Amino acid sequence: MTTDANSGDFFVNLKRRLFLTVDAHKLFQKEKLDLNDCELADQFHSATGEAIKKFESQVFSKNKVKWSAEIIETAENEGYDITIDQIKMLPNSPANIFNKIILPGNNGKVEAKVKDLSKHEDYDYEIWFTLEDPSGNTKSFIIDPRLKASTTESYTALLINLFNSLPIDDMLRAKLLEVINDFRNQKN
């Protein structure tokens, strides 16, 4: 992570990665989505079953979010494939946090950059994905978790609390806090 407050890149490494993992063989045999055959995770936590509906990933202003999918490795799942077709922001969300409402998949993954946000908001969205069985038959499904978007300012507060709690040298702590405060002052 860059610590040069004047570069404006101090918060560049807040990229969020979301992973959808599916038991493809089990899910493919069912008529509709069964969340018990799915897991959704980011770098910090995960959810399975009905908990996926309440799964929230925190994303940060001006940083990237990447969705990818994989299949649980079992003998039954050999030959299955999964792709994320798109991410669709839902109309009940306060505003679009990306440049598009529908973010198309690219090679089975989706990546987008969060806009410069002025306040914290929660966003409903859908992950559209497709399973392909070993014979080439496909089934599509939709999962609808949430994003919790935060401004860079809220992240600076988190960093300050973190730096104050770390068992690090006082001079290093002071320098880290100075960089954060310089960045804050630069933004204002």
mmCIF file of C-alpha atoms in Angstrom:
data_model
loop_
_atom_site.group_PDB
_atom_site.id
_atom_site.type_symbol
_atom_site.label_atom_id
_atom_site.label_comp_id
_atom_site.label_asym_id
_atom_site.label_seq_id
_atom_site.Cartn_x
_atom_site.Cartn_y
_atom_site.Cartn_z
ATOM 1 C CA MET A 1 0.000 0.000 0.000
ATOM 2 C CA THR A 2 1.345 3.403 -0.903
ATOM 3 C CA THR A 3 1.946 5.637 2.091
ATOM 4 C CA ASP A 4 2.573 8.834 0.179
ATOM 5 C CA ALA A 5 -0.387 11.002 1.137
ATOM 6 C CA ASN A 6 0.255 13.334 -1.769
ATOM 7 C CA SER A 7 -0.114 10.556 -4.341
ATOM 8 C CA GLY A 8 -3.849 10.141 -3.686
ATOM 9 C CA ASP A 9 -3.338 6.375 -3.993
ATOM 10 C CA PHE A 10 -3.286 5.601 -0.272
ATOM 11 C CA PHE A 11 -6.616 3.763 -0.479
ATOM 12 C CA VAL A 12 -6.011 1.981 -3.770
ATOM 13 C CA ASN A 13 -5.804 -1.507 -2.190
ATOM 14 C CA LEU A 14 -9.366 -1.692 -0.882
ATOM 15 C CA LYS A 15 -10.427 -4.003 -3.685
ATOM 16 C CA ARG A 16 -13.183 -6.380 -2.620
ATOM 17 C CA ARG A 17 -13.301 -9.904 -4.029
ATOM 18 C CA LEU A 18 -16.493 -11.923 -3.845
ATOM 19 C CA PHE A 19 -16.527 -15.664 -4.455
ATOM 20 C CA LEU A 20 -19.552 -17.787 -5.300
ATOM 21 C CA THR A 21 -18.950 -21.492 -4.693
ATOM 22 C CA VAL A 22 -21.514 -24.050 -5.842
ATOM 23 C CA ASP A 23 -22.129 -27.784 -5.484
ATOM 24 C CA ALA A 24 -22.919 -27.989 -9.200
ATOM 25 C CA HIS A 25 -24.150 -31.575 -9.476
ATOM 26 C CA LYS A 26 -26.652 -31.187 -6.631
ATOM 27 C CA LEU A 27 -27.890 -27.781 -7.786
ATOM 28 C CA PHE A 28 -28.195 -28.852 -11.423
ATOM 29 C CA GLN A 29 -30.599 -31.654 -10.438
ATOM 30 C CA LYS A 30 -33.042 -29.149 -8.886
ATOM 31 C CA GLU A 31 -35.771 -27.148 -10.616
ATOM 32 C CA LYS A 32 -34.917 -23.892 -8.850
ATOM 33 C CA LEU A 33 -32.104 -22.351 -6.854
ATOM 34 C CA ASP A 34 -31.378 -24.061 -3.553
ATOM 35 C CA LEU A 35 -29.111 -21.810 -1.486
ATOM 36 C CA ASN A 36 -28.005 -24.830 0.547
ATOM 37 C CA ASP A 37 -25.897 -25.792 -2.472
ATOM 38 C CA CYS A 38 -24.148 -22.390 -2.541
ATOM 39 C CA GLU A 39 -21.650 -20.366 -0.561
ATOM 40 C CA LEU A 40 -20.930 -16.665 -0.994
ATOM 41 C CA ALA A 41 -17.777 -15.193 0.520
ATOM 42 C CA ASP A 42 -15.473 -12.207 0.469
ATOM 43 C CA GLN A 43 -12.041 -11.844 2.058
ATOM 44 C CA PHE A 44 -13.539 -11.537 5.544
ATOM 45 C CA HIS A 45 -16.637 -13.710 5.906
ATOM 46 C CA SER A 46 -18.936 -16.166 4.162
ATOM 47 C CA ALA A 47 -22.521 -17.368 4.161
ATOM 48 C CA THR A 48 -24.340 -20.485 3.064
ATOM 49 C CA GLY A 49 -27.991 -21.407 2.730
ATOM 50 C CA GLU A 50 -30.583 -18.753 3.548
ATOM 51 C CA ALA A 51 -27.906 -16.567 5.160
ATOM 52 C CA ILE A 52 -26.786 -15.638 1.618
ATOM 53 C CA LYS A 53 -29.897 -13.436 1.303
ATOM 54 C CA LYS A 54 -28.546 -11.253 4.122
ATOM 55 C CA PHE A 55 -24.902 -11.495 3.107
ATOM 56 C CA GLU A 56 -23.325 -8.031 2.941
ATOM 57 C CA SER A 57 -19.930 -7.154 1.588
ATOM 58 C CA GLN A 58 -18.473 -3.787 2.377
ATOM 59 C CA VAL A 59 -17.121 -1.961 -0.667
ATOM 60 C CA PHE A 60 -15.295 1.335 -0.744
ATOM 61 C CA SER A 61 -15.561 4.494 -2.767
ATOM 62 C CA LYS A 62 -13.336 4.567 -5.866
ATOM 63 C CA ASN A 63 -12.212 0.943 -5.443
ATOM 64 C CA LYS A 64 -12.799 -2.194 -7.480
ATOM 65 C CA VAL A 65 -15.124 -5.088 -6.755
ATOM 66 C CA LYS A 66 -14.584 -8.450 -8.451
ATOM 67 C CA TRP A 67 -17.015 -11.377 -8.516
ATOM 68 C CA SER A 68 -15.891 -14.872 -9.497
ATOM 69 C CA ALA A 69 -17.347 -18.358 -9.188
ATOM 70 C CA GLU A 70 -16.077 -21.871 -8.723
ATOM 71 C CA ILE A 71 -17.414 -25.353 -8.262
ATOM 72 C CA ILE A 72 -16.718 -27.494 -5.208
ATOM 73 C CA GLU A 73 -14.152 -30.116 -6.197
ATOM 74 C CA THR A 74 -15.795 -33.530 -5.864
ATOM 75 C CA ALA A 75 -16.044 -36.549 -8.152
ATOM 76 C CA GLU A 76 -19.743 -35.748 -8.778
ATOM 77 C CA ASN A 77 -18.879 -32.213 -9.902
ATOM 78 C CA GLU A 78 -16.267 -33.242 -12.492
ATOM 79 C CA GLY A 79 -17.066 -31.833 -15.912
ATOM 80 C CA TYR A 80 -19.369 -29.071 -14.634
ATOM 81 C CA ASP A 81 -18.622 -25.433 -15.373
ATOM 82 C CA ILE A 82 -19.868 -22.178 -13.835
ATOM 83 C CA THR A 83 -19.835 -18.613 -15.128
ATOM 84 C CA ILE A 84 -21.092 -15.355 -13.685
ATOM 85 C CA ASP A 85 -23.161 -13.853 -16.492
ATOM 86 C CA GLN A 86 -23.822 -10.464 -14.949
ATOM 87 C CA ILE A 87 -24.278 -8.389 -11.832
ATOM 88 C CA LYS A 88 -27.504 -6.401 -11.850
ATOM 89 C CA MET A 89 -28.146 -3.519 -9.475
ATOM 90 C CA LEU A 90 -31.762 -3.508 -8.290
ATOM 91 C CA PRO A 91 -34.043 -0.465 -8.664
ATOM 92 C CA ASN A 92 -34.850 -0.290 -4.927
ATOM 93 C CA SER A 93 -31.236 0.681 -4.204
ATOM 94 C CA PRO A 94 -30.633 4.382 -3.450
ATOM 95 C CA ALA A 95 -28.532 5.069 -6.556
ATOM 96 C CA ASN A 96 -26.186 3.183 -8.751
ATOM 97 C CA ILE A 97 -22.734 2.874 -7.221
ATOM 98 C CA PHE A 98 -21.204 1.736 -10.517
ATOM 99 C CA ASN A 99 -21.269 3.358 -13.949
ATOM 100 C CA LYS A 100 -23.838 0.817 -15.152
ATOM 101 C CA ILE A 101 -26.915 -0.879 -13.713
ATOM 102 C CA ILE A 102 -25.996 -4.164 -15.408
ATOM 103 C CA LEU A 103 -22.370 -5.231 -15.205
ATOM 104 C CA PRO A 104 -21.730 -7.915 -17.848
ATOM 105 C CA GLY A 105 -19.576 -10.951 -17.215
ATOM 106 C CA ASN A 106 -16.230 -11.372 -18.908
ATOM 107 C CA ASN A 107 -14.788 -14.899 -18.982
ATOM 108 C CA GLY A 108 -17.174 -15.887 -16.190
ATOM 109 C CA LYS A 109 -16.186 -13.024 -13.876
ATOM 110 C CA VAL A 110 -17.359 -9.465 -13.288
ATOM 111 C CA GLU A 111 -15.235 -6.516 -12.224
ATOM 112 C CA ALA A 112 -16.358 -2.934 -11.646
ATOM 113 C CA LYS A 113 -15.162 0.211 -9.919
ATOM 114 C CA VAL A 114 -17.274 1.885 -7.234
ATOM 115 C CA LYS A 115 -18.021 5.548 -7.956
ATOM 116 C CA ASP A 116 -16.776 8.350 -5.723
ATOM 117 C CA LEU A 117 -19.385 8.222 -2.956
ATOM 118 C CA SER A 118 -20.425 11.022 -0.638
ATOM 119 C CA LYS A 119 -22.306 8.895 1.923
ATOM 120 C CA HIS A 120 -22.777 5.351 3.183
ATOM 121 C CA GLU A 121 -25.511 3.344 1.479
ATOM 122 C CA ASP A 122 -26.753 -0.226 1.232
ATOM 123 C CA TYR A 123 -27.344 -1.644 -2.239
ATOM 124 C CA ASP A 124 -29.390 -4.630 -3.339
ATOM 125 C CA TYR A 125 -28.137 -6.500 -6.370
ATOM 126 C CA GLU A 126 -28.313 -9.839 -8.127
ATOM 127 C CA ILE A 127 -25.651 -12.277 -9.216
ATOM 128 C CA TRP A 128 -26.787 -14.054 -12.406
ATOM 129 C CA PHE A 129 -24.845 -17.261 -13.010
ATOM 130 C CA THR A 130 -25.025 -20.287 -15.275
ATOM 131 C CA LEU A 131 -24.079 -23.913 -14.669
ATOM 132 C CA GLU A 132 -23.159 -26.218 -17.517
ATOM 133 C CA ASP A 133 -23.229 -29.996 -17.020
ATOM 134 C CA PRO A 134 -20.760 -32.401 -18.676
ATOM 135 C CA SER A 135 -23.203 -32.932 -21.609
ATOM 136 C CA GLY A 136 -23.357 -29.186 -22.382
ATOM 137 C CA ASN A 137 -26.827 -28.565 -20.892
ATOM 138 C CA THR A 138 -27.162 -25.290 -19.008
ATOM 139 C CA LYS A 139 -29.261 -23.866 -16.165
ATOM 140 C CA SER A 140 -29.236 -20.284 -14.979
ATOM 141 C CA PHE A 141 -29.799 -19.000 -11.446
ATOM 142 C CA ILE A 142 -29.977 -15.683 -9.575
ATOM 143 C CA ILE A 143 -28.745 -14.890 -6.049
ATOM 144 C CA ASP A 144 -29.529 -11.545 -4.388
ATOM 145 C CA PRO A 145 -27.070 -10.452 -1.660
ATOM 146 C CA ARG A 146 -26.193 -6.846 -0.667
ATOM 147 C CA LEU A 147 -23.339 -4.387 -0.895
ATOM 148 C CA LYS A 148 -22.615 -1.934 1.892
ATOM 149 C CA ALA A 149 -20.799 1.001 0.354
ATOM 150 C CA SER A 150 -18.556 3.235 2.407
ATOM 151 C CA THR A 151 -16.804 6.468 1.692
ATOM 152 C CA THR A 152 -13.066 6.824 1.927
ATOM 153 C CA GLU A 153 -13.611 8.947 5.045
ATOM 154 C CA SER A 154 -15.184 6.044 6.919
ATOM 155 C CA TYR A 155 -12.237 3.897 5.961
ATOM 156 C CA THR A 156 -9.798 6.452 7.343
ATOM 157 C CA ALA A 157 -11.614 6.195 10.682
ATOM 158 C CA LEU A 158 -11.249 2.402 10.589
ATOM 159 C CA LEU A 159 -7.544 2.719 9.789
ATOM 160 C CA ILE A 160 -6.979 5.180 12.610
ATOM 161 C CA ASN A 161 -8.626 2.792 15.084
ATOM 162 C CA LEU A 162 -6.592 -0.095 13.687
ATOM 163 C CA PHE A 163 -3.278 1.775 13.854
ATOM 164 C CA ASN A 164 -4.021 2.892 17.410
ATOM 165 C CA SER A 165 -4.644 -0.724 18.468
ATOM 166 C CA LEU A 166 -1.636 -2.343 16.768
ATOM 167 C CA PRO A 167 1.402 -3.296 18.848
ATOM 168 C CA ILE A 168 3.754 -1.168 16.731
ATOM 169 C CA ASP A 169 6.460 1.346 17.488
ATOM 170 C CA ASP A 170 5.068 4.749 18.535
ATOM 171 C CA MET A 171 7.088 6.555 15.843
ATOM 172 C CA LEU A 172 5.688 4.267 13.118
ATOM 173 C CA ARG A 173 2.163 4.707 14.512
ATOM 174 C CA ALA A 174 2.593 8.490 14.499
ATOM 175 C CA LYS A 175 3.847 8.428 10.904
ATOM 176 C CA LEU A 176 0.918 6.259 9.755
ATOM 177 C CA LEU A 177 -1.565 8.545 11.482
ATOM 178 C CA GLU A 178 0.152 11.580 9.956
ATOM 179 C CA VAL A 179 -0.236 10.085 6.450
ATOM 180 C CA ILE A 180 -3.941 9.466 7.057
ATOM 181 C CA ASN A 181 -4.519 12.967 8.390
ATOM 182 C CA ASP A 182 -2.603 14.473 5.439
ATOM 183 C CA PHE A 183 -4.824 12.511 3.100
ATOM 184 C CA ARG A 184 -7.957 13.688 4.946
ATOM 185 C CA ASN A 185 -6.812 17.315 4.756
ATOM 186 C CA GLN A 186 -6.016 16.933 1.065
ATOM 187 C CA LYS A 187 -9.611 15.751 0.424
ATOM 188 C CA ASN A 188 -11.181 18.693 2.292
#
